[in-house]
JSON list of C-alpha atoms in Angstrom, two decimals:
[
{"chain": "A", "resi": 140, "resn": "UNK", "atom": "CA", "xyz": [-1.74, 7.56, 2.22]},
{"chain": "A", "resi": 141, "resn": "UNK", "atom": "CA", "xyz": [1.69, 8.03, 0.17]},
{"chain": "A", "resi": 142, "resn": "UNK", "atom": "CA", "xyz": [0.13, 10.31, -2.55]},
{"chain": "A", "resi": 143, "resn": "UNK", "atom": "CA", "xyz": [4.10, 11.60, -2.85]},
{"chain": "A", "resi": 144, "resn": "UNK", "atom": "CA", "xyz": [2.88, 15.15, -2.22]},
{"chain": "A", "resi": 145, "resn": "UNK", "atom": "CA", "xyz": [6.34, 17.54, -2.40]},
{"chain": "A", "resi": 146, "resn": "UNK", "atom": "CA", "xyz": [4.34, 20.56, -2.05]},
{"chain": "A", "resi": 147, "resn": "UNK", "atom": "CA", "xyz": [0.69, 22.20, -0.86]},
{"chain": "A", "resi": 148, "resn": "UNK", "atom": "CA", "xyz": [-1.50, 24.14, -2.68]},
{"chain": "A", "resi": 149, "resn": "UNK", "atom": "CA", "xyz": [-2.01, 27.49, -1.17]},
{"chain": "A", "resi": 150, "resn": "UNK", "atom": "CA", "xyz": [-5.37, 27.27, -1.79]},
{"chain": "A", "resi": 151, "resn": "UNK", "atom": "CA", "xyz": [-5.65, 24.61, 1.63]},
{"chain": "A", "resi": 152, "resn": "UNK", "atom": "CA", "xyz": [-5.74, 28.05, 3.86]},
{"chain": "A", "resi": 153, "resn": "UNK", "atom": "CA", "xyz": [-8.51, 28.73, 3.29]},
{"chain": "A", "resi": 154, "resn": "UNK", "atom": "CA", "xyz": [-9.70, 25.44, 5.22]},
{"chain": "A", "resi": 155, "resn": "UNK", "atom": "CA", "xyz": [-11.23, 27.15, 7.63]},
{"chain": "A", "resi": 156, "resn": "UNK", "atom": "CA", "xyz": [-13.20, 24.48, 9.71]},
{"chain": "A", "resi": 157, "resn": "UNK", "atom": "CA", "xyz": [-10.96, 20.87, 8.74]},
{"chain": "A", "resi": 158, "resn": "UNK", "atom": "CA", "xyz": [-10.15, 19.80, 11.99]},
{"chain": "A", "resi": 159, "resn": "UNK", "atom": "CA", "xyz": [-7.52, 17.27, 11.49]},
{"chain": "A", "resi": 160, "resn": "UNK", "atom": "CA", "xyz": [-5.49, 17.54, 8.24]},
{"chain": "A", "resi": 161, "resn": "UNK", "atom": "CA", "xyz": [-3.06, 14.19, 7.96]},
{"chain": "A", "resi": 162, "resn": "UNK", "atom": "CA", "xyz": [-0.15, 14.10, 5.25]},
{"chain": "A", "resi": 163, "resn": "UNK", "atom": "CA", "xyz": [1.14, 11.49, 6.10]},
{"chain": "A", "resi": 164, "resn": "UNK", "atom": "CA", "xyz": [3.34, 9.48, 4.26]},
{"chain": "A", "resi": 165, "resn": "UNK", "atom": "CA", "xyz": [4.20, 11.84, 1.28]},
{"chain": "A", "resi": 166, "resn": "UNK", "atom": "CA", "xyz": [7.69, 14.17, -0.40]},
{"chain": "A", "resi": 167, "resn": "UNK", "atom": "CA", "xyz": [7.11, 17.32, 1.98]},
{"chain": "A", "resi": 168, "resn": "UNK", "atom": "CA", "xyz": [10.77, 19.78, 2.92]},
{"chain": "A", "resi": 169, "resn": "UNK", "atom": "CA", "xyz": [8.74, 22.51, 3.91]},
{"chain": "A", "resi": 170, "resn": "UNK", "atom": "CA", "xyz": [4.80, 23.47, 4.55]},
{"chain": "A", "resi": 171, "resn": "UNK", "atom": "CA", "xyz": [5.74, 26.94, 3.98]},
{"chain": "A", "resi": 172, "resn": "UNK", "atom": "CA", "xyz": [3.15, 29.61, 5.54]},
{"chain": "A", "resi": 173, "resn": "UNK", "atom": "CA", "xyz": [-0.20, 27.50, 4.16]},
{"chain": "A", "resi": 174, "resn": "UNK", "atom": "CA", "xyz": [-1.52, 25.93, 6.77]},
{"chain": "A", "resi": 175, "resn": "UNK", "atom": "CA", "xyz": [-1.80, 29.49, 9.25]},
{"chain": "A", "resi": 176, "resn": "UNK", "atom": "CA", "xyz": [-5.81, 30.30, 7.90]},
{"chain": "A", "resi": 177, "resn": "UNK", "atom": "CA", "xyz": [-6.36, 26.26, 9.19]},
{"chain": "A", "resi": 178, "resn": "UNK", "atom": "CA", "xyz": [-7.46, 28.24, 12.60]},
{"chain": "A", "resi": 179, "resn": "UNK", "atom": "CA", "xyz": [-9.68, 25.23, 13.44]},
{"chain": "A", "resi": 180, "resn": "UNK", "atom": "CA", "xyz": [-6.83, 22.77, 13.00]},
{"chain": "A", "resi": 181, "resn": "UNK", "atom": "CA", "xyz": [-7.11, 20.91, 16.47]},
{"chain": "A", "resi": 182, "resn": "UNK", "atom": "CA", "xyz": [-5.17, 17.56, 14.72]},
{"chain": "A", "resi": 183, "resn": "UNK", "atom": "CA", "xyz": [-1.84, 17.78, 12.78]},
{"chain": "A", "resi": 184, "resn": "UNK", "atom": "CA", "xyz": [-0.28, 14.32, 11.82]},
{"chain": "A", "resi": 185, "resn": "UNK", "atom": "CA", "xyz": [3.43, 14.94, 9.25]},
{"chain": "A", "resi": 186, "resn": "UNK", "atom": "CA", "xyz": [5.18, 11.75, 9.93]},
{"chain": "A", "resi": 187, "resn": "UNK", "atom": "CA", "xyz": [7.15, 10.30, 7.43]},
{"chain": "A", "resi": 188, "resn": "UNK", "atom": "CA", "xyz": [7.72, 13.49, 5.22]},
{"chain": "A", "resi": 189, "resn": "UNK", "atom": "CA", "xyz": [11.22, 15.00, 4.27]},
{"chain": "A", "resi": 190, "resn": "UNK", "atom": "CA", "xyz": [10.55, 17.85, 6.53]},
{"chain": "A", "resi": 191, "resn": "UNK", "atom": "CA", "xyz": [14.31, 19.23, 8.21]},
{"chain": "A", "resi": 192, "resn": "UNK", "atom": "CA", "xyz": [12.99, 22.03, 9.72]},
{"chain": "A", "resi": 193, "resn": "UNK", "atom": "CA", "xyz": [10.39, 22.08, 12.00]},
{"chain": "A", "resi": 194, "resn": "UNK", "atom": "CA", "xyz": [7.39, 23.33, 10.07]},
{"chain": "A", "resi": 195, "resn": "UNK", "atom": "CA", "xyz": [6.10, 27.25, 10.87]},
{"chain": "A", "resi": 196, "resn": "UNK", "atom": "CA", "xyz": [3.05, 26.36, 12.57]},
{"chain": "A", "resi": 197, "resn": "UNK", "atom": "CA", "xyz": [3.03, 28.83, 15.98]},
{"chain": "A", "resi": 198, "resn": "UNK", "atom": "CA", "xyz": [0.43, 29.93, 14.71]},
{"chain": "A", "resi": 199, "resn": "UNK", "atom": "CA", "xyz": [-2.30, 26.94, 14.83]},
{"chain": "A", "resi": 200, "resn": "UNK", "atom": "CA", "xyz": [-4.32, 28.09, 18.27]},
{"chain": "A", "resi": 201, "resn": "UNK", "atom": "CA", "xyz": [-5.99, 25.33, 18.33]},
{"chain": "A", "resi": 202, "resn": "UNK", "atom": "CA", "xyz": [-3.79, 22.82, 17.25]},
{"chain": "A", "resi": 203, "resn": "UNK", "atom": "CA", "xyz": [-4.22, 19.94, 20.22]},
{"chain": "A", "resi": 204, "resn": "UNK", "atom": "CA", "xyz": [-2.07, 17.22, 18.46]},
{"chain": "A", "resi": 205, "resn": "UNK", "atom": "CA", "xyz": [1.44, 17.33, 16.45]},
{"chain": "A", "resi": 206, "resn": "UNK", "atom": "CA", "xyz": [2.60, 14.07, 15.21]},
{"chain": "A", "resi": 207, "resn": "UNK", "atom": "CA", "xyz": [5.86, 15.05, 13.65]},
{"chain": "A", "resi": 208, "resn": "UNK", "atom": "CA", "xyz": [8.20, 11.02, 13.14]},
{"chain": "A", "resi": 209, "resn": "UNK", "atom": "CA", "xyz": [10.15, 9.66, 10.77]},
{"chain": "A", "resi": 210, "resn": "UNK", "atom": "CA", "xyz": [11.31, 13.25, 9.32]},
{"chain": "A", "resi": 211, "resn": "UNK", "atom": "CA", "xyz": [15.20, 15.18, 10.01]},
{"chain": "A", "resi": 212, "resn": "UNK", "atom": "CA", "xyz": [14.00, 17.57, 11.77]},
{"chain": "A", "resi": 213, "resn": "UNK", "atom": "CA", "xyz": [17.36, 18.59, 13.94]},
{"chain": "A", "resi": 214, "resn": "UNK", "atom": "CA", "xyz": [15.70, 21.60, 16.23]},
{"chain": "A", "resi": 215, "resn": "UNK", "atom": "CA", "xyz": [12.01, 22.46, 17.24]},
{"chain": "A", "resi": 216, "resn": "UNK", "atom": "CA", "xyz": [12.24, 26.62, 17.34]},
{"chain": "A", "resi": 217, "resn": "UNK", "atom": "CA", "xyz": [11.66, 28.55, 20.76]},
{"chain": "A", "resi": 218, "resn": "UNK", "atom": "CA", "xyz": [8.41, 29.93, 18.91]},
{"chain": "A", "resi": 219, "resn": "UNK", "atom": "CA", "xyz": [7.26, 25.66, 20.43]},
{"chain": "A", "resi": 220, "resn": "UNK", "atom": "CA", "xyz": [6.21, 28.09, 22.96]},
{"chain": "A", "resi": 221, "resn": "UNK", "atom": "CA", "xyz": [2.88, 29.83, 21.53]},
{"chain": "A", "resi": 222, "resn": "UNK", "atom": "CA", "xyz": [1.35, 26.70, 20.43]},
{"chain": "A", "resi": 223, "resn": "UNK", "atom": "CA", "xyz": [-0.33, 26.85, 24.21]},
{"chain": "A", "resi": 224, "resn": "UNK", "atom": "CA", "xyz": [-3.32, 24.31, 23.13]},
{"chain": "A", "resi": 225, "resn": "UNK", "atom": "CA", "xyz": [-0.96, 21.65, 22.02]},
{"chain": "A", "resi": 226, "resn": "UNK", "atom": "CA", "xyz": [-1.45, 18.10, 24.44]},
{"chain": "A", "resi": 227, "resn": "UNK", "atom": "CA", "xyz": [0.60, 15.53, 22.37]},
{"chain": "A", "resi": 228, "resn": "UNK", "atom": "CA", "xyz": [3.57, 15.67, 20.57]},
{"chain": "A", "resi": 229, "resn": "UNK", "atom": "CA", "xyz": [5.44, 13.12, 19.20]},
{"chain": "A", "resi": 230, "resn": "UNK", "atom": "CA", "xyz": [8.79, 13.76, 17.21]},
{"chain": "A", "resi": 231, "resn": "UNK", "atom": "CA", "xyz": [9.91, 9.12, 17.36]},
{"chain": "A", "resi": 232, "resn": "UNK", "atom": "CA", "xyz": [12.65, 9.17, 15.58]},
{"chain": "A", "resi": 233, "resn": "UNK", "atom": "CA", "xyz": [13.63, 12.28, 14.45]},
{"chain": "A", "resi": 234, "resn": "UNK", "atom": "CA", "xyz": [17.38, 14.26, 15.17]},
{"chain": "A", "resi": 235, "resn": "UNK", "atom": "CA", "xyz": [16.48, 16.30, 17.69]},
{"chain": "A", "resi": 236, "resn": "UNK", "atom": "CA", "xyz": [19.32, 16.18, 20.64]},
{"chain": "A", "resi": 237, "resn": "UNK", "atom": "CA", "xyz": [17.91, 18.92, 22.53]},
{"chain": "A", "resi": 238, "resn": "UNK", "atom": "CA", "xyz": [14.76, 20.68, 23.28]},
{"chain": "A", "resi": 239, "resn": "UNK", "atom": "CA", "xyz": [13.64, 24.70, 23.92]},
{"chain": "A", "resi": 240, "resn": "UNK", "atom": "CA", "xyz": [13.14, 26.33, 27.03]},
{"chain": "A", "resi": 241, "resn": "UNK", "atom": "CA", "xyz": [10.06, 27.50, 25.41]},
{"chain": "A", "resi": 242, "resn": "UNK", "atom": "CA", "xyz": [8.76, 23.91, 26.25]},
{"chain": "A", "resi": 243, "resn": "UNK", "atom": "CA", "xyz": [7.86, 24.78, 29.41]},
{"chain": "A", "resi": 244, "resn": "UNK", "atom": "CA", "xyz": [4.92, 27.00, 28.94]},
{"chain": "A", "resi": 245, "resn": "UNK", "atom": "CA", "xyz": [3.27, 24.67, 26.90]},
{"chain": "A", "resi": 246, "resn": "UNK", "atom": "CA", "xyz": [1.21, 24.22, 29.64]},
{"chain": "A", "resi": 247, "resn": "UNK", "atom": "CA", "xyz": [-0.98, 21.84, 28.48]},
{"chain": "A", "resi": 248, "resn": "UNK", "atom": "CA", "xyz": [0.92, 19.28, 27.27]},
{"chain": "A", "resi": 249, "resn": "UNK", "atom": "CA", "xyz": [0.61, 15.76, 28.42]},
{"chain": "A", "resi": 250, "resn": "UNK", "atom": "CA", "xyz": [2.19, 13.94, 26.37]},
{"chain": "A", "resi": 251, "resn": "UNK", "atom": "CA", "xyz": [6.24, 13.51, 24.71]},
{"chain": "A", "resi": 252, "resn": "UNK", "atom": "CA", "xyz": [7.43, 11.74, 22.51]},
{"chain": "A", "resi": 253, "resn": "UNK", "atom": "CA", "xyz": [11.27, 11.91, 21.66]},
{"chain": "A", "resi": 254, "resn": "UNK", "atom": "CA", "xyz": [12.20, 7.50, 21.06]},
{"chain": "A", "resi": 255, "resn": "UNK", "atom": "CA", "xyz": [14.89, 6.97, 19.08]},
{"chain": "A", "resi": 256, "resn": "UNK", "atom": "CA", "xyz": [16.20, 4.00, 16.85]},
{"chain": "A", "resi": 257, "resn": "UNK", "atom": "CA", "xyz": [19.62, 6.06, 16.03]},
{"chain": "A", "resi": 258, "resn": "UNK", "atom": "CA", "xyz": [21.77, 9.05, 17.26]},
{"chain": "A", "resi": 259, "resn": "UNK", "atom": "CA", "xyz": [21.97, 10.40, 21.22]},
{"chain": "A", "resi": 260, "resn": "UNK", "atom": "CA", "xyz": [19.36, 11.01, 22.96]},
{"chain": "A", "resi": 261, "resn": "UNK", "atom": "CA", "xyz": [16.54, 14.44, 23.52]},
{"chain": "A", "resi": 262, "resn": "UNK", "atom": "CA", "xyz": [18.43, 16.29, 26.94]},
{"chain": "A", "resi": 263, "resn": "UNK", "atom": "CA", "xyz": [16.06, 17.58, 29.40]},
{"chain": "A", "resi": 264, "resn": "UNK", "atom": "CA", "xyz": [15.38, 21.05, 30.16]},
{"chain": "A", "resi": 265, "resn": "UNK", "atom": "CA", "xyz": [14.94, 22.67, 33.02]},
{"chain": "A", "resi": 266, "resn": "UNK", "atom": "CA", "xyz": [11.53, 23.54, 31.96]},
{"chain": "A", "resi": 267, "resn": "UNK", "atom": "CA", "xyz": [9.90, 20.76, 31.77]},
{"chain": "A", "resi": 268, "resn": "UNK", "atom": "CA", "xyz": [9.61, 20.63, 35.64]},
{"chain": "A", "resi": 269, "resn": "UNK", "atom": "CA", "xyz": [6.04, 23.66, 34.58]},
{"chain": "A", "resi": 270, "resn": "UNK", "atom": "CA", "xyz": [4.32, 20.94, 32.71]},
{"chain": "A", "resi": 271, "resn": "UNK", "atom": "CA", "xyz": [1.58, 20.02, 35.61]},
{"chain": "A", "resi": 272, "resn": "UNK", "atom": "CA", "xyz": [-0.68, 17.90, 32.81]},
{"chain": "A", "resi": 273, "resn": "UNK", "atom": "CA", "xyz": [2.68, 16.34, 31.70]},
{"chain": "A", "resi": 274, "resn": "UNK", "atom": "CA", "xyz": [2.06, 12.35, 32.50]},
{"chain": "A", "resi": 275, "resn": "UNK", "atom": "CA", "xyz": [4.00, 10.68, 29.89]},
{"chain": "A", "resi": 276, "resn": "UNK", "atom": "CA", "xyz": [7.14, 10.97, 28.22]},
{"chain": "A", "resi": 277, "resn": "UNK", "atom": "CA", "xyz": [8.86, 8.47, 26.02]},
{"chain": "A", "resi": 278, "resn": "UNK", "atom": "CA", "xyz": [12.79, 8.71, 25.57]},
{"chain": "A", "resi": 279, "resn": "UNK", "atom": "CA", "xyz": [15.34, 6.66, 23.72]},
{"chain": "A", "resi": 280, "resn": "UNK", "atom": "CA", "xyz": [18.79, 6.02, 24.15]},
{"chain": "A", "resi": 281, "resn": "UNK", "atom": "CA", "xyz": [21.85, 4.65, 23.08]},
{"chain": "A", "resi": 282, "resn": "UNK", "atom": "CA", "xyz": [22.58, 1.48, 21.63]},
{"chain": "A", "resi": 283, "resn": "UNK", "atom": "CA", "xyz": [25.85, -0.39, 21.42]},
{"chain": "A", "resi": 284, "resn": "UNK", "atom": "CA", "xyz": [26.03, -3.34, 18.55]},
{"chain": "A", "resi": 285, "resn": "UNK", "atom": "CA", "xyz": [22.56, -3.07, 17.59]},
{"chain": "A", "resi": 286, "resn": "UNK", "atom": "CA", "xyz": [21.33, -3.55, 21.28]},
{"chain": "A", "resi": 287, "resn": "UNK", "atom": "CA", "xyz": [20.10, -0.69, 23.93]},
{"chain": "A", "resi": 288, "resn": "UNK", "atom": "CA", "xyz": [23.05, 0.22, 26.44]},
{"chain": "A", "resi": 289, "resn": "UNK", "atom": "CA", "xyz": [21.95, 0.24, 29.76]},
{"chain": "A", "resi": 290, "resn": "UNK", "atom": "CA", "xyz": [24.94, 2.59, 31.29]},
{"chain": "A", "resi": 291, "resn": "UNK", "atom": "CA", "xyz": [22.71, 5.42, 29.03]},
{"chain": "A", "resi": 292, "resn": "UNK", "atom": "CA", "xyz": [19.37, 3.78, 29.49]},
{"chain": "A", "resi": 293, "resn": "UNK", "atom": "CA", "xyz": [20.30, 4.78, 33.39]},
{"chain": "A", "resi": 294, "resn": "UNK", "atom": "CA", "xyz": [22.41, 7.74, 32.94]},
{"chain": "A", "resi": 295, "resn": "UNK", "atom": "CA", "xyz": [19.30, 9.35, 30.61]},
{"chain": "A", "resi": 296, "resn": "UNK", "atom": "CA", "xyz": [16.65, 8.02, 32.32]},
{"chain": "A", "resi": 297, "resn": "UNK", "atom": "CA", "xyz": [18.13, 9.58, 35.94]},
{"chain": "A", "resi": 298, "resn": "UNK", "atom": "CA", "xyz": [18.53, 13.55, 33.83]},
{"chain": "A", "resi": 299, "resn": "UNK", "atom": "CA", "xyz": [15.37, 13.16, 32.76]},
{"chain": "A", "resi": 300, "resn": "UNK", "atom": "CA", "xyz": [13.46, 11.90, 36.05]},
{"chain": "A", "resi": 301, "resn": "UNK", "atom": "CA", "xyz": [15.19, 14.95, 38.07]},
{"chain": "A", "resi": 302, "resn": "UNK", "atom": "CA", "xyz": [12.91, 17.92, 35.47]},
{"chain": "A", "resi": 303, "resn": "UNK", "atom": "CA", "xyz": [9.09, 15.62, 35.30]},
{"chain": "A", "resi": 304, "resn": "UNK", "atom": "CA", "xyz": [6.62, 16.45, 37.40]},
{"chain": "A", "resi": 305, "resn": "UNK", "atom": "CA", "xyz": [5.76, 14.13, 40.09]},
{"chain": "A", "resi": 306, "resn": "UNK", "atom": "CA", "xyz": [3.45, 11.96, 38.53]},
{"chain": "A", "resi": 307, "resn": "UNK", "atom": "CA", "xyz": [4.96, 11.51, 35.10]},
{"chain": "A", "resi": 308, "resn": "UNK", "atom": "CA", "xyz": [4.92, 8.29, 33.58]},
{"chain": "A", "resi": 309, "resn": "UNK", "atom": "CA", "xyz": [8.62, 8.14, 31.77]},
{"chain": "A", "resi": 310, "resn": "UNK", "atom": "CA", "xyz": [9.50, 5.11, 29.86]},
{"chain": "A", "resi": 311, "resn": "UNK", "atom": "CA", "xyz": [11.92, 4.13, 27.05]}
]
């Protein structure tokens, strides 16, 4: 709870049985590979930090839930496709504009939250079609004069609906 942590000790990688790690909110800007020894980690909460790059966490093979909300992350690397067990990704209010094609390799993904309060919405990629278990996608849209712009909402909604699995719920 707002400990103002800026770096993680290397010894954290020895926490082999840890299943939940909540590092929100802090002042973390880079995790390095500190978390890579946490083989049992299932849930990782990094919201409200100072991350500008997607953390190098593809080594966390058992990770199911990831929250990177309220960080300045601009890009999701293609290596996210290696995290086959991810079921939920929350990237609310980040600077992401585009998804990597490898997102389609996350066959267990059920929930994807990409809403924003500011900035352009995230555009979908065709590989999303492969995510048969995906049932909830939350997207944002542009604002004009501080109010939701209905035209952009319809445009981005239509764009997303073209690539979503049939039973997936799209919300704004």
